[in-house]
Amino acid sequence: MRIAVLGPNHVDSFSSNIVETCRGAGIDVLHLDTRGLVSRRYGRGRGAPRVLRAAESVLLQTDLGRRSMLVGPAIPTLREFDPEVVISTDGYLRPEDLRRWRAATNATWALWYPDALSNLGAQDALVAPYDWLFFKDPHLVHRLTTMTSLAVHFLPEACNPKRHRPYEFSTARERAEYTCDVALFGNLYAYRVRVLEQLDRNLDLRLYGSRVRNAEPPEGTFTGRYVVGREKGLALRGARVLLNTLHYGEIESMNARLFEAAGCCAFIVTEWRPGLAKFFEDGREVISFRTVAELKSVLRDVLAWPALERERVAEAARTRAHREHTYERRLDVML
């Protein structure tokens, strides 16, 4: 089978995990990065000069700019590869651009969307020429299947056991570098910061990820580091608690961090959603909370547990994630 995957190609991106899983299964796979040239060259766009990012953003809003910088260059590659299936992870692709790409293939086209439904923006994904749509939020799947004729299915996110696995510290100094009470990974947007600023200031809290311009995290907590691979695994193992707060746009769904942290054998305290019970047993594999007051109480309790008790819960989550919640299992369902 030949599968083309569309989406950002950086370490531990959703699309790169799909690609790695396909290759591991012996599938012939092509990865087309749907970011602009500046973002591809500078890695997640953070190191690019601001004027270049702004100019590229403006150009990609025009039909001519997308044709010359994104759509056009990919057409010969797609035509030569001749995929049987195309999996897009990019919900922002324009319908007109997808039509041009589709004309170069005889493939079945699917969208596997990894974000909260609030990030669908102008909802281009719902009018783009996909044959199949896969979303992680049961609420959105139910709404679309009962109110539209779209071929919509539920498919949650996952972990990649090759990347999301326990990592061991090589030195005592390395262990000390990542040891803390609570760690959180993800974009530090305003809502998340407003939640975090209510936590006990005596906690050793480490925040990893990208910082949004209008969000000021609690003083001394932001590491300024976007960690992936082994470093991400060490940061997860070094934290006594991995805190998983969810975007308010996650109505009934869980995020990728839940599965990745479980795969890395982290002890997880996660915000509750109706979909949680589908994936992990609350109280045995993860610990959930529903309010900030409950979160503060849970953190006080679990940080007082013996380390072996937290390790037991973390190992149960890892076992479940590597058995049931892998990209391989998800792709089996999709294909």
mmCIF file of C-alpha atoms in Angstrom:
data_model
loop_
_atom_site.group_PDB
_atom_site.id
_atom_site.type_symbol
_atom_site.label_atom_id
_atom_site.label_comp_id
_atom_site.label_asym_id
_atom_site.label_seq_id
_atom_site.Cartn_x
_atom_site.Cartn_y
_atom_site.Cartn_z
ATOM 1 C CA MET A 1 0.000 0.000 0.000
ATOM 2 C CA ARG A 2 1.095 3.559 -0.744
ATOM 3 C CA ILE A 3 -0.036 6.292 1.654
ATOM 4 C CA ALA A 4 0.666 10.018 1.438
ATOM 5 C CA VAL A 5 0.447 11.990 4.676
ATOM 6 C CA LEU A 6 -0.135 15.754 4.672
ATOM 7 C CA GLY A 7 0.867 17.797 7.687
ATOM 8 C CA PRO A 8 3.725 19.539 9.526
ATOM 9 C CA ASN A 9 6.942 17.534 9.425
ATOM 10 C CA HIS A 10 8.740 18.263 12.678
ATOM 11 C CA VAL A 11 9.799 15.987 15.512
ATOM 12 C CA ASP A 12 6.821 14.413 17.271
ATOM 13 C CA SER A 13 4.199 16.153 15.144
ATOM 14 C CA PHE A 14 0.939 14.277 14.656
ATOM 15 C CA SER A 15 1.686 13.619 10.995
ATOM 16 C CA SER A 16 5.282 12.496 11.627
ATOM 17 C CA ASN A 17 4.042 9.869 14.102
ATOM 18 C CA ILE A 18 1.611 8.584 11.479
ATOM 19 C CA VAL A 19 4.435 8.400 8.941
ATOM 20 C CA GLU A 20 6.757 6.539 11.310
ATOM 21 C CA THR A 21 4.017 4.051 12.172
ATOM 22 C CA CYS A 22 3.244 3.418 8.497
ATOM 23 C CA ARG A 23 6.907 2.812 7.715
ATOM 24 C CA GLY A 24 7.175 0.441 10.655
ATOM 25 C CA ALA A 25 4.288 -1.549 9.179
ATOM 26 C CA GLY A 26 6.059 -1.840 5.815
ATOM 27 C CA ILE A 27 3.805 0.706 4.087
ATOM 28 C CA ASP A 28 5.303 2.875 1.345
ATOM 29 C CA VAL A 29 4.669 6.397 2.641
ATOM 30 C CA LEU A 30 5.206 9.957 1.409
ATOM 31 C CA HIS A 31 5.193 12.899 3.849
ATOM 32 C CA LEU A 32 4.227 16.282 2.420
ATOM 33 C CA ASP A 33 4.827 19.182 4.820
ATOM 34 C CA THR A 34 1.904 21.617 4.535
ATOM 35 C CA ARG A 35 3.613 24.469 6.359
ATOM 36 C CA GLY A 36 5.086 27.395 4.490
ATOM 37 C CA LEU A 37 8.731 27.355 3.419
ATOM 38 C CA VAL A 38 9.787 29.736 6.207
ATOM 39 C CA SER A 39 8.228 27.567 8.918
ATOM 40 C CA ARG A 40 9.764 24.417 7.453
ATOM 41 C CA ARG A 41 13.206 25.972 7.265
ATOM 42 C CA TYR A 42 13.215 27.536 10.730
ATOM 43 C CA GLY A 43 11.547 24.741 12.659
ATOM 44 C CA ARG A 44 8.036 25.456 13.985
ATOM 45 C CA GLY A 45 8.481 29.041 12.775
ATOM 46 C CA ARG A 46 9.944 30.290 16.073
ATOM 47 C CA GLY A 47 13.403 31.194 14.795
ATOM 48 C CA ALA A 48 12.313 32.925 11.587
ATOM 49 C CA PRO A 49 12.679 36.694 11.293
ATOM 50 C CA ARG A 50 9.316 38.251 12.010
ATOM 51 C CA VAL A 51 9.193 40.080 8.689
ATOM 52 C CA LEU A 52 9.649 36.803 6.786
ATOM 53 C CA ARG A 53 6.883 35.088 8.729
ATOM 54 C CA ALA A 54 4.552 38.029 8.135
ATOM 55 C CA ALA A 55 5.328 38.178 4.408
ATOM 56 C CA GLU A 56 4.802 34.445 3.988
ATOM 57 C CA SER A 57 1.527 34.575 5.893
ATOM 58 C CA VAL A 58 0.222 37.291 3.594
ATOM 59 C CA LEU A 59 1.332 35.432 0.462
ATOM 60 C CA LEU A 60 -0.293 32.201 1.565
ATOM 61 C CA GLN A 61 -3.614 34.001 1.910
ATOM 62 C CA THR A 62 -3.613 34.554 -1.851
ATOM 63 C CA ASP A 63 -4.464 31.929 -4.435
ATOM 64 C CA LEU A 64 -1.327 32.756 -6.424
ATOM 65 C CA GLY A 65 0.869 32.473 -3.339
ATOM 66 C CA ARG A 66 -0.477 29.040 -2.396
ATOM 67 C CA ARG A 67 -0.248 27.810 -5.979
ATOM 68 C CA SER A 68 3.402 28.814 -6.264
ATOM 69 C CA MET A 69 4.622 28.054 -2.719
ATOM 70 C CA LEU A 70 2.507 25.124 -1.530
ATOM 71 C CA VAL A 71 0.102 23.481 -3.955
ATOM 72 C CA GLY A 72 2.020 23.650 -7.230
ATOM 73 C CA PRO A 73 5.323 22.143 -6.017
ATOM 74 C CA ALA A 74 3.477 19.189 -4.451
ATOM 75 C CA ILE A 75 1.536 18.151 -7.552
ATOM 76 C CA PRO A 76 4.408 16.453 -9.447
ATOM 77 C CA THR A 77 5.456 14.668 -6.244
ATOM 78 C CA LEU A 78 1.947 13.366 -5.605
ATOM 79 C CA ARG A 79 1.479 12.342 -9.236
ATOM 80 C CA GLU A 80 4.764 10.409 -9.270
ATOM 81 C CA PHE A 81 4.134 8.695 -5.928
ATOM 82 C CA ASP A 82 0.576 7.751 -6.972
ATOM 83 C CA PRO A 83 -0.841 7.090 -3.477
ATOM 84 C CA GLU A 84 -3.768 4.783 -2.852
ATOM 85 C CA VAL A 85 -4.721 6.699 0.303
ATOM 86 C CA VAL A 86 -4.015 10.287 1.359
ATOM 87 C CA ILE A 87 -4.311 11.155 5.067
ATOM 88 C CA SER A 88 -4.385 14.861 5.861
ATOM 89 C CA THR A 89 -3.898 16.093 9.419
ATOM 90 C CA ASP A 90 -4.248 19.739 8.399
ATOM 91 C CA GLY A 91 -7.749 21.120 8.883
ATOM 92 C CA TYR A 92 -6.742 24.501 7.471
ATOM 93 C CA LEU A 93 -6.119 23.344 3.893
ATOM 94 C CA ARG A 94 -8.299 25.257 1.453
ATOM 95 C CA PRO A 95 -10.934 23.260 -0.467
ATOM 96 C CA GLU A 96 -9.735 24.683 -3.791
ATOM 97 C CA ASP A 97 -6.160 23.595 -3.046
ATOM 98 C CA LEU A 98 -7.273 20.071 -2.190
ATOM 99 C CA ARG A 99 -9.206 19.853 -5.441
ATOM 100 C CA ARG A 100 -6.012 20.573 -7.364
ATOM 101 C CA TRP A 101 -4.137 17.919 -5.403
ATOM 102 C CA ARG A 102 -6.949 15.401 -5.829
ATOM 103 C CA ALA A 103 -6.825 15.886 -9.597
ATOM 104 C CA ALA A 104 -3.249 14.554 -9.525
ATOM 105 C CA THR A 105 -4.216 11.269 -7.817
ATOM 106 C CA ASN A 106 -6.753 8.458 -7.889
ATOM 107 C CA ALA A 107 -6.522 8.079 -4.127
ATOM 108 C CA THR A 108 -9.078 7.928 -1.342
ATOM 109 C CA TRP A 109 -8.711 11.101 0.734
ATOM 110 C CA ALA A 110 -9.223 11.270 4.503
ATOM 111 C CA LEU A 111 -8.870 13.986 7.126
ATOM 112 C CA TRP A 112 -7.731 12.891 10.586
ATOM 113 C CA TYR A 113 -8.096 16.054 12.638
ATOM 114 C CA PRO A 114 -6.140 16.157 15.933
ATOM 115 C CA ASP A 115 -7.269 19.464 17.468
ATOM 116 C CA ALA A 116 -10.215 20.660 19.506
ATOM 117 C CA LEU A 117 -13.309 21.504 17.473
ATOM 118 C CA SER A 118 -12.892 25.183 18.377
ATOM 119 C CA ASN A 119 -9.806 25.280 16.151
ATOM 120 C CA LEU A 120 -11.702 24.376 12.973
ATOM 121 C CA GLY A 121 -11.882 28.082 12.185
ATOM 122 C CA ALA A 122 -13.782 28.737 8.969
ATOM 123 C CA GLN A 123 -14.677 25.024 8.790
ATOM 124 C CA ASP A 124 -12.915 24.496 5.468
ATOM 125 C CA ALA A 125 -12.531 20.836 6.435
ATOM 126 C CA LEU A 126 -16.299 20.345 6.194
ATOM 127 C CA VAL A 127 -16.490 21.539 2.568
ATOM 128 C CA ALA A 128 -13.140 20.229 1.335
ATOM 129 C CA PRO A 129 -13.307 17.200 -1.001
ATOM 130 C CA TYR A 130 -12.492 14.491 1.549
ATOM 131 C CA ASP A 131 -13.989 11.030 1.237
ATOM 132 C CA TRP A 132 -13.739 10.388 4.974
ATOM 133 C CA LEU A 133 -13.518 12.624 8.040
ATOM 134 C CA PHE A 134 -12.116 11.398 11.366
ATOM 135 C CA PHE A 135 -12.496 13.509 14.508
ATOM 136 C CA LYS A 136 -11.498 12.835 18.122
ATOM 137 C CA ASP A 137 -14.466 14.521 19.816
ATOM 138 C CA PRO A 138 -17.579 12.296 20.125
ATOM 139 C CA HIS A 139 -19.701 15.436 20.506
ATOM 140 C CA LEU A 140 -18.645 16.728 17.075
ATOM 141 C CA VAL A 141 -18.953 13.276 15.482
ATOM 142 C CA HIS A 142 -22.491 12.897 16.814
ATOM 143 C CA ARG A 143 -23.504 16.364 15.636
ATOM 144 C CA LEU A 144 -22.111 15.870 12.125
ATOM 145 C CA THR A 145 -23.487 12.361 11.653
ATOM 146 C CA THR A 146 -26.990 13.348 12.746
ATOM 147 C CA MET A 147 -27.123 16.689 10.931
ATOM 148 C CA THR A 148 -25.081 16.187 7.738
ATOM 149 C CA SER A 149 -24.448 13.518 5.112
ATOM 150 C CA LEU A 150 -20.659 13.622 5.608
ATOM 151 C CA ALA A 151 -18.784 10.341 6.140
ATOM 152 C CA VAL A 152 -17.691 11.181 9.693
ATOM 153 C CA HIS A 153 -16.157 8.764 12.188
ATOM 154 C CA PHE A 154 -14.677 8.854 15.674
ATOM 155 C CA LEU A 155 -10.918 8.304 15.866
ATOM 156 C CA PRO A 156 -9.009 9.570 18.925
ATOM 157 C CA GLU A 157 -5.351 10.492 19.180
ATOM 158 C CA ALA A 158 -2.678 8.023 20.258
ATOM 159 C CA CYS A 159 0.860 7.356 21.426
ATOM 160 C CA ASN A 160 3.811 6.070 19.422
ATOM 161 C CA PRO A 161 5.630 3.442 21.554
ATOM 162 C CA LYS A 162 8.856 4.061 19.624
ATOM 163 C CA ARG A 163 8.911 7.644 20.884
ATOM 164 C CA HIS A 164 6.505 7.698 23.813
ATOM 165 C CA ARG A 165 8.128 5.236 26.186
ATOM 166 C CA PRO A 166 9.980 5.334 29.499
ATOM 167 C CA TYR A 167 13.436 6.917 29.324
ATOM 168 C CA GLU A 168 16.128 6.424 31.952
ATOM 169 C CA PHE A 169 18.360 9.134 33.363
ATOM 170 C CA SER A 170 22.011 8.647 32.501
ATOM 171 C CA THR A 171 23.405 10.648 35.443
ATOM 172 C CA ALA A 172 22.290 12.006 38.810
ATOM 173 C CA ARG A 173 22.809 15.502 37.435
ATOM 174 C CA GLU A 174 20.427 14.790 34.565
ATOM 175 C CA ARG A 175 17.815 13.464 36.985
ATOM 176 C CA ALA A 176 18.124 16.576 39.143
ATOM 177 C CA GLU A 177 17.665 18.815 36.105
ATOM 178 C CA TYR A 178 14.190 17.423 35.395
ATOM 179 C CA THR A 179 12.983 16.642 38.916
ATOM 180 C CA CYS A 180 10.003 18.732 40.032
ATOM 181 C CA ASP A 181 6.612 18.411 41.700
ATOM 182 C CA VAL A 182 4.414 19.132 38.698
ATOM 183 C CA ALA A 183 5.118 19.493 34.984
ATOM 184 C CA LEU A 184 2.832 20.667 32.199
ATOM 185 C CA PHE A 185 3.465 20.471 28.455
ATOM 186 C CA GLY A 186 1.665 22.513 25.814
ATOM 187 C CA ASN A 187 0.863 25.968 24.514
ATOM 188 C CA LEU A 188 0.572 28.496 27.331
ATOM 189 C CA TYR A 189 -2.530 30.321 26.146
ATOM 190 C CA ALA A 190 -4.466 32.722 28.374
ATOM 191 C CA TYR A 191 -7.097 30.269 29.632
ATOM 192 C CA ARG A 192 -4.483 27.724 30.715
ATOM 193 C CA VAL A 193 -2.439 30.400 32.482
ATOM 194 C CA ARG A 194 -5.542 31.576 34.366
ATOM 195 C CA VAL A 195 -5.993 28.030 35.635
ATOM 196 C CA LEU A 196 -2.347 27.570 36.595
ATOM 197 C CA GLU A 197 -2.043 30.861 38.467
ATOM 198 C CA GLN A 198 -4.480 29.513 41.092
ATOM 199 C CA LEU A 199 -2.179 26.661 42.133
ATOM 200 C CA ASP A 200 -0.119 26.689 45.322
ATOM 201 C CA ARG A 201 2.897 28.945 44.736
ATOM 202 C CA ASN A 202 5.028 26.601 46.842
ATOM 203 C CA LEU A 203 4.758 23.884 44.187
ATOM 204 C CA ASP A 204 7.829 23.311 42.044
ATOM 205 C CA LEU A 205 5.929 23.773 38.759
ATOM 206 C CA ARG A 206 7.676 23.456 35.371
ATOM 207 C CA LEU A 207 5.956 24.606 32.183
ATOM 208 C CA TYR A 208 7.289 23.322 28.858
ATOM 209 C CA GLY A 209 6.070 24.527 25.472
ATOM 210 C CA SER A 210 5.299 27.650 23.489
ATOM 211 C CA ARG A 211 4.162 30.863 25.095
ATOM 212 C CA VAL A 212 1.375 32.949 23.593
ATOM 213 C CA ARG A 213 1.913 36.727 23.533
ATOM 214 C CA ASN A 214 -0.983 37.633 25.854
ATOM 215 C CA ALA A 215 -0.315 34.965 28.496
ATOM 216 C CA GLU A 216 2.025 35.544 31.431
ATOM 217 C CA PRO A 217 2.643 32.267 33.304
ATOM 218 C CA PRO A 218 3.310 32.274 37.061
ATOM 219 C CA GLU A 219 6.746 33.688 37.813
ATOM 220 C CA GLY A 220 9.585 31.194 37.726
ATOM 221 C CA THR A 221 7.550 28.381 36.129
ATOM 222 C CA PHE A 222 8.104 28.823 32.393
ATOM 223 C CA THR A 223 11.183 26.942 31.161
ATOM 224 C CA GLY A 224 11.163 28.431 27.666
ATOM 225 C CA ARG A 225 11.817 24.974 26.254
ATOM 226 C CA TYR A 226 9.805 22.988 23.731
ATOM 227 C CA VAL A 227 10.886 19.434 24.499
ATOM 228 C CA VAL A 228 10.595 16.382 22.225
ATOM 229 C CA GLY A 229 11.993 12.867 22.044
ATOM 230 C CA ARG A 230 14.222 11.723 24.885
ATOM 231 C CA GLU A 231 14.192 15.147 26.563
ATOM 232 C CA LYS A 232 10.402 15.077 26.663
ATOM 233 C CA GLY A 233 10.499 11.576 28.116
ATOM 234 C CA LEU A 234 12.971 12.620 30.817
ATOM 235 C CA ALA A 235 10.919 15.671 31.738
ATOM 236 C CA LEU A 236 7.848 13.465 32.088
ATOM 237 C CA ARG A 237 9.678 10.918 34.216
ATOM 238 C CA GLY A 238 11.302 13.588 36.370
ATOM 239 C CA ALA A 239 7.997 15.163 37.358
ATOM 240 C CA ARG A 240 6.202 13.592 40.283
ATOM 241 C CA VAL A 241 2.951 14.616 38.553
ATOM 242 C CA LEU A 242 2.164 15.318 34.905
ATOM 243 C CA LEU A 243 -0.672 17.852 34.933
ATOM 244 C CA ASN A 244 -2.995 17.689 31.920
ATOM 245 C CA THR A 245 -5.329 20.669 31.717
ATOM 246 C CA LEU A 246 -7.626 20.701 28.699
ATOM 247 C CA HIS A 247 -8.711 23.456 26.347
ATOM 248 C CA TYR A 248 -12.355 24.422 26.866
ATOM 249 C CA GLY A 249 -12.897 23.422 23.225
ATOM 250 C CA GLU A 250 -12.365 19.781 24.204
ATOM 251 C CA ILE A 251 -16.058 19.046 24.767
ATOM 252 C CA GLU A 252 -15.962 15.272 25.204
ATOM 253 C CA SER A 253 -12.476 14.536 23.867
ATOM 254 C CA MET A 254 -9.037 14.003 25.322
ATOM 255 C CA ASN A 255 -5.807 15.491 23.963
ATOM 256 C CA ALA A 256 -2.648 13.897 22.570
ATOM 257 C CA ARG A 257 -0.716 14.729 25.753
ATOM 258 C CA LEU A 258 -2.769 12.211 27.718
ATOM 259 C CA PHE A 259 -1.721 9.307 25.491
ATOM 260 C CA GLU A 260 1.877 10.438 25.039
ATOM 261 C CA ALA A 261 2.432 10.962 28.764
ATOM 262 C CA ALA A 262 0.874 7.590 29.531
ATOM 263 C CA GLY A 263 3.188 5.952 26.993
ATOM 264 C CA CYS A 264 6.174 7.597 28.708
ATOM 265 C CA CYS A 265 5.063 6.140 32.065
ATOM 266 C CA ALA A 266 4.197 9.478 33.650
ATOM 267 C CA PHE A 267 1.906 9.769 36.664
ATOM 268 C CA ILE A 268 -1.015 11.701 35.191
ATOM 269 C CA VAL A 269 -3.469 14.057 36.847
ATOM 270 C CA THR A 270 -5.886 15.033 34.094
ATOM 271 C CA GLU A 271 -8.909 17.223 33.701
ATOM 272 C CA TRP A 272 -12.043 15.068 33.361
ATOM 273 C CA ARG A 273 -14.095 14.782 30.201
ATOM 274 C CA PRO A 274 -16.927 12.367 29.349
ATOM 275 C CA GLY A 275 -14.597 10.550 26.959
ATOM 276 C CA LEU A 276 -11.940 9.743 29.571
ATOM 277 C CA ALA A 277 -13.507 6.431 30.621
ATOM 278 C CA LYS A 278 -13.144 5.117 27.056
ATOM 279 C CA PHE A 279 -9.372 5.215 27.420
ATOM 280 C CA PHE A 280 -8.190 4.936 31.026
ATOM 281 C CA GLU A 281 -9.596 3.808 34.349
ATOM 282 C CA ASP A 282 -9.927 6.799 36.637
ATOM 283 C CA GLY A 283 -8.235 6.164 39.977
ATOM 284 C CA ARG A 284 -6.204 3.171 38.795
ATOM 285 C CA GLU A 285 -4.459 4.382 35.615
ATOM 286 C CA VAL A 286 -4.926 8.164 35.853
ATOM 287 C CA ILE A 287 -6.355 10.587 38.426
ATOM 288 C CA SER A 288 -8.932 13.120 37.259
ATOM 289 C CA PHE A 289 -10.311 16.456 38.486
ATOM 290 C CA ARG A 290 -13.259 18.617 37.402
ATOM 291 C CA THR A 291 -12.678 21.964 39.147
ATOM 292 C CA VAL A 292 -9.686 23.988 40.265
ATOM 293 C CA ALA A 293 -10.627 23.341 43.895
ATOM 294 C CA GLU A 294 -10.600 19.622 43.190
ATOM 295 C CA LEU A 295 -7.316 19.931 41.303
ATOM 296 C CA LYS A 296 -5.627 21.616 44.275
ATOM 297 C CA SER A 297 -6.960 18.929 46.605
ATOM 298 C CA VAL A 298 -5.848 16.110 44.283
ATOM 299 C CA LEU A 299 -2.340 17.564 43.968
ATOM 300 C CA ARG A 300 -1.980 17.825 47.754
ATOM 301 C CA ASP A 301 -3.058 14.204 48.121
ATOM 302 C CA VAL A 302 -1.038 12.539 45.372
ATOM 303 C CA LEU A 303 2.167 14.434 46.126
ATOM 304 C CA ALA A 304 1.965 12.935 49.605
ATOM 305 C CA TRP A 305 1.669 9.399 48.248
ATOM 306 C CA PRO A 306 4.682 7.084 48.423
ATOM 307 C CA ALA A 307 6.643 7.192 45.161
ATOM 308 C CA LEU A 308 5.954 3.482 44.606
ATOM 309 C CA GLU A 309 2.212 4.117 44.597
ATOM 310 C CA ARG A 310 2.514 6.789 41.902
ATOM 311 C CA GLU A 311 4.801 4.472 39.913
ATOM 312 C CA ARG A 312 2.192 1.707 40.103
ATOM 313 C CA VAL A 313 -0.480 3.985 38.621
ATOM 314 C CA ALA A 314 1.915 5.278 35.948
ATOM 315 C CA GLU A 315 2.893 1.757 34.903
ATOM 316 C CA ALA A 316 -0.779 0.754 34.614
ATOM 317 C CA ALA A 317 -1.366 3.714 32.279
ATOM 318 C CA ARG A 318 1.712 2.853 30.206
ATOM 319 C CA THR A 319 0.589 -0.755 29.815
ATOM 320 C CA ARG A 320 -2.880 0.330 28.693
ATOM 321 C CA ALA A 321 -1.550 2.979 26.285
ATOM 322 C CA HIS A 322 0.945 0.642 24.612
ATOM 323 C CA ARG A 323 -1.677 -2.093 24.335
ATOM 324 C CA GLU A 324 -4.730 -0.158 23.150
ATOM 325 C CA HIS A 325 -3.936 3.457 22.275
ATOM 326 C CA THR A 326 -1.204 3.358 19.638
ATOM 327 C CA TYR A 327 -1.072 4.899 16.177
ATOM 328 C CA GLU A 328 -0.908 1.367 14.801
ATOM 329 C CA ARG A 329 -4.243 0.484 16.401
ATOM 330 C CA ARG A 330 -5.835 3.738 15.210
ATOM 331 C CA LEU A 331 -4.595 3.253 11.637
ATOM 332 C CA ASP A 332 -5.960 -0.301 11.620
ATOM 333 C CA VAL A 333 -9.390 1.175 12.344
ATOM 334 C CA MET A 334 -9.037 3.905 9.701
ATOM 335 C CA LEU A 335 -7.737 1.751 6.878
#
